[in-house]
Amino acid sequence: MVFTDLDGTLLDHDTYGWEAAAPALEQLRAKRVPVVLISSKTRAEMAPLREALRLEDPFVSENGGGIFLPKAIFPEKPEGAAPELWEADDFWEIPLGVPYKHLVSALREIRDQLGIAIRGFSDMGIEEVSRCTGLATDEARLARLRDYDEPFVVAGNTAFDLTVLSKAAAKMGLKVTQGGRFFHLLGHNGKGEAMSRILAIYHTRYGHIRSIALGDSENDFSMLKRADVPVLVRSKREVSSLKADIPKLTITEAMGPSGWNSAVLSILHPIEEVTD
């Protein structure tokens, strides 16, 4: 199974294009290898993207906040699935995150307590989210439909030290992570935990599953640490120290979907040789 981040990984950081990864995606489809999207994006954002990518596999929204299992693959309700929140929906939802209203309230309390100029998505209108993300207005509207994760910026300070903020969040039973564009306030869920849950579900049905994980930023590290084959897609951030934490880590030469494509193809090639 392939578990992949989106922005800056499978999607270009600036254009959100994925076309450079098309050859690897086509090979994965041909080999019927599941591709699980694990992103800070919302459920609403990921639905049209999965359709564009022609993916029918599980996906994970908002940094591990919610797991969505297609009922076409899992007709029986899985353990931990929420009640039928989406009556006519095609997915079972396994919620792992803290409800969004609690996160919004907590972020505002932290901001008032510390006197830091924080702006979360809940403080922004659609136009501001569009400017901050580079998303079109319709896409920005979907990005604001949040359930388990509050993205935020610290005004005028791109090199902000998270230590004080992280300590304040921890006192509330929450955590702060850093993604490609935003900081995120969330519960103690994460991409790695969601990945492990999905692997356990597939293991019950299919036996051992070899896991490949690709990401580009801090909130992907828990996923990379759990993978049989971890791949860091190169970004502009310094990542050399990560090799000590994840000895099996491969770092791509190219950034974004080009790096994703070359990494996946190189992983698939020796598998083809063994199969042949």
Short mmCIF file of C-alpha atoms in Angstrom, two decimals:
data_model
loop_
_atom_site.label_atom_id
_atom_site.label_comp_id
_atom_site.label_asym_id
_atom_site.label_seq_id
_atom_site.Cartn_x
_atom_site.Cartn_y
_atom_site.Cartn_z
CA MET A 1 0.00 0.00 0.00
CA VAL A 2 1.11 3.53 -0.76
CA PHE A 3 0.35 6.19 1.86
CA THR A 4 0.96 9.69 0.61
CA ASP A 5 0.77 13.29 1.69
CA LEU A 6 -0.63 15.73 -0.87
CA ASP A 7 0.63 19.35 -0.84
CA GLY A 8 4.32 19.46 -1.72
CA THR A 9 4.37 15.67 -2.21
CA LEU A 10 1.91 14.22 -4.72
CA LEU A 11 0.73 17.76 -5.52
CA ASP A 12 2.99 20.62 -6.56
CA HIS A 13 3.43 23.10 -3.68
CA ASP A 14 2.57 26.12 -5.82
CA THR A 15 0.27 24.90 -8.60
CA TYR A 16 -1.36 21.89 -6.87
CA GLY A 17 -0.79 19.98 -10.10
CA TRP A 18 -0.16 16.22 -10.01
CA GLU A 19 0.42 15.47 -13.69
CA ALA A 20 4.14 14.78 -13.23
CA ALA A 21 3.18 11.79 -11.06
CA ALA A 22 0.81 10.32 -13.68
CA PRO A 23 3.17 7.53 -14.90
CA ALA A 24 3.64 6.13 -11.38
CA LEU A 25 -0.07 6.47 -10.57
CA GLU A 26 -0.92 4.55 -13.73
CA GLN A 27 1.45 1.72 -12.80
CA LEU A 28 -0.02 1.55 -9.29
CA ARG A 29 -3.50 1.31 -10.77
CA ALA A 30 -2.39 -1.41 -13.18
CA LYS A 31 -0.91 -3.43 -10.29
CA ARG A 32 -3.97 -2.75 -8.12
CA VAL A 33 -1.81 -1.23 -5.38
CA PRO A 34 -4.00 0.86 -3.03
CA VAL A 35 -3.04 4.53 -2.83
CA VAL A 36 -4.19 6.08 0.46
CA LEU A 37 -4.21 9.88 0.57
CA ILE A 38 -3.30 11.22 4.04
CA SER A 39 -3.45 14.98 4.15
CA SER A 40 -4.24 18.09 6.16
CA LYS A 41 -6.95 18.68 3.56
CA THR A 42 -10.59 18.33 4.52
CA ARG A 43 -12.90 15.52 3.54
CA ALA A 44 -14.70 17.95 1.22
CA GLU A 45 -11.45 18.87 -0.54
CA MET A 46 -10.30 15.29 -0.97
CA ALA A 47 -13.48 13.98 -2.61
CA PRO A 48 -13.01 15.75 -5.98
CA LEU A 49 -9.27 15.14 -5.88
CA ARG A 50 -9.74 11.38 -5.46
CA GLU A 51 -12.09 11.47 -8.43
CA ALA A 52 -9.56 13.36 -10.56
CA LEU A 53 -6.83 10.90 -9.58
CA ARG A 54 -9.19 7.94 -10.21
CA LEU A 55 -8.62 6.51 -6.74
CA GLU A 56 -11.12 4.24 -5.01
CA ASP A 57 -9.13 3.42 -1.86
CA PRO A 58 -9.47 4.64 1.74
CA PHE A 59 -8.32 8.15 2.57
CA VAL A 60 -7.48 10.15 5.68
CA SER A 61 -8.45 13.77 6.25
CA GLU A 62 -7.01 16.55 8.39
CA ASN A 63 -3.73 15.08 9.59
CA GLY A 64 -5.18 11.80 10.78
CA GLY A 65 -8.40 13.23 12.17
CA GLY A 66 -10.74 11.03 10.16
CA ILE A 67 -10.35 7.71 8.33
CA PHE A 68 -12.76 7.06 5.47
CA LEU A 69 -13.24 3.48 4.27
CA PRO A 70 -15.21 2.86 1.06
CA LYS A 71 -18.25 0.69 1.67
CA ALA A 72 -17.67 -0.91 -1.73
CA ILE A 73 -14.50 -2.47 -0.26
CA PHE A 74 -15.73 -2.84 3.33
CA PRO A 75 -19.46 -3.62 3.23
CA GLU A 76 -19.53 -4.55 6.94
CA LYS A 77 -19.26 -1.72 9.45
CA PRO A 78 -15.66 -1.71 10.78
CA GLU A 79 -14.77 -1.47 14.45
CA GLY A 80 -14.60 2.13 15.63
CA ALA A 81 -16.75 3.50 12.81
CA ALA A 82 -18.99 6.40 13.75
CA PRO A 83 -22.78 6.12 13.66
CA GLU A 84 -24.37 6.79 10.27
CA LEU A 85 -23.55 10.48 10.12
CA TRP A 86 -23.76 10.49 6.34
CA GLU A 87 -26.93 8.55 5.58
CA ALA A 88 -26.43 8.28 1.83
CA ASP A 89 -22.65 8.22 1.97
CA ASP A 90 -20.36 5.66 0.39
CA PHE A 91 -17.86 5.66 3.28
CA TRP A 92 -17.51 4.46 6.84
CA GLU A 93 -15.88 7.15 8.98
CA ILE A 94 -13.55 6.27 11.86
CA PRO A 95 -13.03 9.51 13.83
CA LEU A 96 -9.67 9.86 15.57
CA GLY A 97 -9.44 13.61 16.09
CA VAL A 98 -10.76 16.28 18.45
CA PRO A 99 -13.91 18.07 17.20
CA TYR A 100 -13.20 21.29 15.34
CA LYS A 101 -15.26 23.57 17.61
CA HIS A 102 -13.05 22.58 20.55
CA LEU A 103 -9.89 23.32 18.56
CA VAL A 104 -11.13 26.77 17.51
CA SER A 105 -12.00 27.65 21.09
CA ALA A 106 -8.63 26.37 22.34
CA LEU A 107 -6.63 28.31 19.74
CA ARG A 108 -8.38 31.55 20.68
CA GLU A 109 -7.73 30.90 24.36
CA ILE A 110 -4.03 30.26 23.64
CA ARG A 111 -3.83 33.43 21.54
CA ASP A 112 -5.35 35.55 24.32
CA GLN A 113 -3.22 33.87 26.97
CA LEU A 114 0.10 34.33 25.16
CA GLY A 115 -0.64 37.58 23.31
CA ILE A 116 0.56 36.10 20.01
CA ALA A 117 -0.88 37.34 16.70
CA ILE A 118 -2.37 34.04 15.56
CA ARG A 119 -4.89 33.73 12.72
CA GLY A 120 -6.65 30.43 12.23
CA PHE A 121 -8.83 29.38 9.32
CA SER A 122 -11.81 30.08 11.58
CA ASP A 123 -10.72 33.76 11.65
CA MET A 124 -10.41 33.98 7.88
CA GLY A 125 -13.02 34.43 5.22
CA ILE A 126 -12.96 32.49 1.98
CA GLU A 127 -11.03 35.23 0.15
CA GLU A 128 -8.27 35.30 2.78
CA VAL A 129 -7.95 31.52 2.77
CA SER A 130 -7.70 31.72 -1.01
CA ARG A 131 -4.88 34.27 -0.79
CA CYS A 132 -2.98 32.29 1.88
CA THR A 133 -3.22 28.97 0.07
CA GLY A 134 -3.27 29.93 -3.60
CA LEU A 135 -6.50 27.97 -3.97
CA ALA A 136 -9.36 29.13 -6.15
CA THR A 137 -12.35 30.53 -4.26
CA ASP A 138 -14.44 27.37 -4.63
CA GLU A 139 -11.54 25.25 -3.37
CA ALA A 140 -10.92 27.62 -0.46
CA ARG A 141 -14.55 27.19 0.56
CA LEU A 142 -13.99 23.42 0.77
CA ALA A 143 -10.80 23.99 2.78
CA ARG A 144 -12.81 25.81 5.46
CA LEU A 145 -15.20 22.87 5.97
CA ARG A 146 -13.12 21.46 8.78
CA ASP A 147 -13.77 18.69 11.32
CA TYR A 148 -10.53 17.82 13.18
CA ASP A 149 -7.71 20.29 12.50
CA GLU A 150 -7.28 24.08 12.73
CA PRO A 151 -4.56 25.47 10.43
CA PHE A 152 -3.13 28.81 11.52
CA VAL A 153 -0.43 31.39 10.80
CA VAL A 154 1.54 33.62 13.11
CA ALA A 155 1.23 37.09 11.63
CA GLY A 156 4.49 38.66 10.48
CA ASN A 157 6.67 35.83 11.78
CA THR A 158 7.46 33.00 9.38
CA ALA A 159 10.30 31.68 11.61
CA PHE A 160 8.20 31.52 14.78
CA ASP A 161 9.51 29.31 17.61
CA LEU A 162 6.77 26.83 18.45
CA THR A 163 8.03 25.89 21.93
CA VAL A 164 5.83 28.25 23.96
CA LEU A 165 2.80 27.59 21.79
CA SER A 166 3.30 23.83 21.94
CA LYS A 167 3.50 23.91 25.74
CA ALA A 168 0.25 25.88 25.94
CA ALA A 169 -1.45 23.41 23.61
CA ALA A 170 -0.14 20.44 25.59
CA LYS A 171 -1.76 21.78 28.77
CA MET A 172 -5.08 21.50 26.93
CA GLY A 173 -4.37 17.97 25.74
CA LEU A 174 -3.63 19.15 22.22
CA LYS A 175 -0.57 19.44 19.99
CA VAL A 176 0.85 21.71 17.32
CA THR A 177 2.50 20.47 14.13
CA GLN A 178 4.02 22.24 11.15
CA GLY A 179 2.97 21.52 7.58
CA GLY A 180 4.12 22.90 4.28
CA ARG A 181 2.21 26.19 4.58
CA PHE A 182 0.60 26.37 8.02
CA PHE A 183 0.94 25.39 11.64
CA HIS A 184 -1.85 23.06 12.80
CA LEU A 185 -3.61 22.67 16.14
CA LEU A 186 -5.08 19.20 16.61
CA GLY A 187 -5.59 16.38 19.06
CA HIS A 188 -3.13 13.56 19.62
CA ASN A 189 -4.12 11.92 16.38
CA GLY A 190 -1.65 11.93 13.51
CA LYS A 191 -0.94 10.55 10.08
CA GLY A 192 1.12 7.68 11.50
CA GLU A 193 -1.68 6.52 13.79
CA ALA A 194 -4.20 6.59 10.94
CA MET A 195 -1.81 4.69 8.70
CA SER A 196 -1.33 1.99 11.36
CA ARG A 197 -5.09 1.65 11.79
CA ILE A 198 -5.63 1.15 8.06
CA LEU A 199 -2.78 -1.35 7.81
CA ALA A 200 -4.30 -3.34 10.68
CA ILE A 201 -7.66 -3.45 8.89
CA TYR A 202 -6.05 -4.65 5.65
CA HIS A 203 -3.83 -7.11 7.52
CA THR A 204 -6.90 -8.86 8.91
CA ARG A 205 -8.19 -9.38 5.38
CA TYR A 206 -5.05 -9.87 3.30
CA GLY A 207 -2.18 -10.75 5.64
CA HIS A 208 1.04 -8.73 5.73
CA ILE A 209 0.99 -5.56 3.67
CA ARG A 210 4.19 -3.83 2.57
CA SER A 211 3.81 -0.13 3.27
CA ILE A 212 5.30 2.73 1.29
CA ALA A 213 4.91 6.25 2.71
CA LEU A 214 5.75 9.55 1.05
CA GLY A 215 5.71 13.01 2.63
CA ASP A 216 7.58 16.30 2.66
CA SER A 217 7.13 17.97 6.06
CA GLU A 218 7.09 17.54 9.83
CA ASN A 219 3.50 16.35 10.06
CA ASP A 220 4.43 13.43 7.78
CA PHE A 221 7.25 12.10 9.98
CA SER A 222 5.06 9.81 12.11
CA MET A 223 3.90 8.17 8.89
CA LEU A 224 7.41 7.82 7.48
CA LYS A 225 8.68 6.24 10.72
CA ARG A 226 6.09 3.46 10.48
CA ALA A 227 6.60 2.63 6.81
CA ASP A 228 8.53 -0.33 5.41
CA VAL A 229 9.70 2.03 2.66
CA PRO A 230 9.78 5.69 3.81
CA VAL A 231 10.34 8.41 1.22
CA LEU A 232 10.87 12.09 1.96
CA VAL A 233 9.98 14.17 -1.09
CA ARG A 234 12.52 16.96 -1.23
CA SER A 235 11.40 20.46 -0.25
CA LYS A 236 13.16 23.72 0.57
CA ARG A 237 13.46 22.75 4.25
CA GLU A 238 16.64 21.31 5.78
CA VAL A 239 16.08 17.60 6.39
CA SER A 240 19.53 16.01 6.71
CA SER A 241 19.07 15.23 10.45
CA LEU A 242 15.97 13.14 9.71
CA LYS A 243 18.14 10.29 8.43
CA ALA A 244 19.25 9.58 12.00
CA ASP A 245 15.61 9.13 13.12
CA ILE A 246 14.56 7.12 10.06
CA PRO A 247 17.57 5.08 8.87
CA LYS A 248 15.71 3.54 5.91
CA LEU A 249 14.67 6.95 4.62
CA THR A 250 15.13 7.80 0.95
CA ILE A 251 15.18 11.48 -0.04
CA THR A 252 14.20 12.33 -3.59
CA GLU A 253 16.28 14.52 -5.86
CA ALA A 254 13.29 16.28 -7.40
CA MET A 255 10.55 18.11 -5.52
CA GLY A 256 6.81 17.54 -5.54
CA PRO A 257 5.09 15.17 -7.97
CA SER A 258 8.26 14.72 -10.05
CA GLY A 259 10.11 13.40 -7.00
CA TRP A 260 7.05 11.33 -6.04
CA ASN A 261 6.91 9.79 -9.50
CA SER A 262 10.58 8.83 -9.66
CA ALA A 263 10.53 7.39 -6.13
CA VAL A 264 7.47 5.22 -6.71
CA LEU A 265 8.72 3.96 -10.07
CA SER A 266 12.07 3.02 -8.54
CA ILE A 267 10.28 1.09 -5.77
CA LEU A 268 7.99 -0.70 -8.22
CA HIS A 269 10.81 -1.74 -10.58
CA PRO A 270 12.45 -4.34 -8.28
CA ILE A 271 9.00 -5.62 -7.33
CA GLU A 272 8.34 -6.22 -11.04
CA GLU A 273 11.61 -8.16 -11.34
CA VAL A 274 10.74 -10.43 -8.41
CA THR A 275 7.23 -11.01 -9.76
CA ASP A 276 8.52 -11.82 -13.23
#
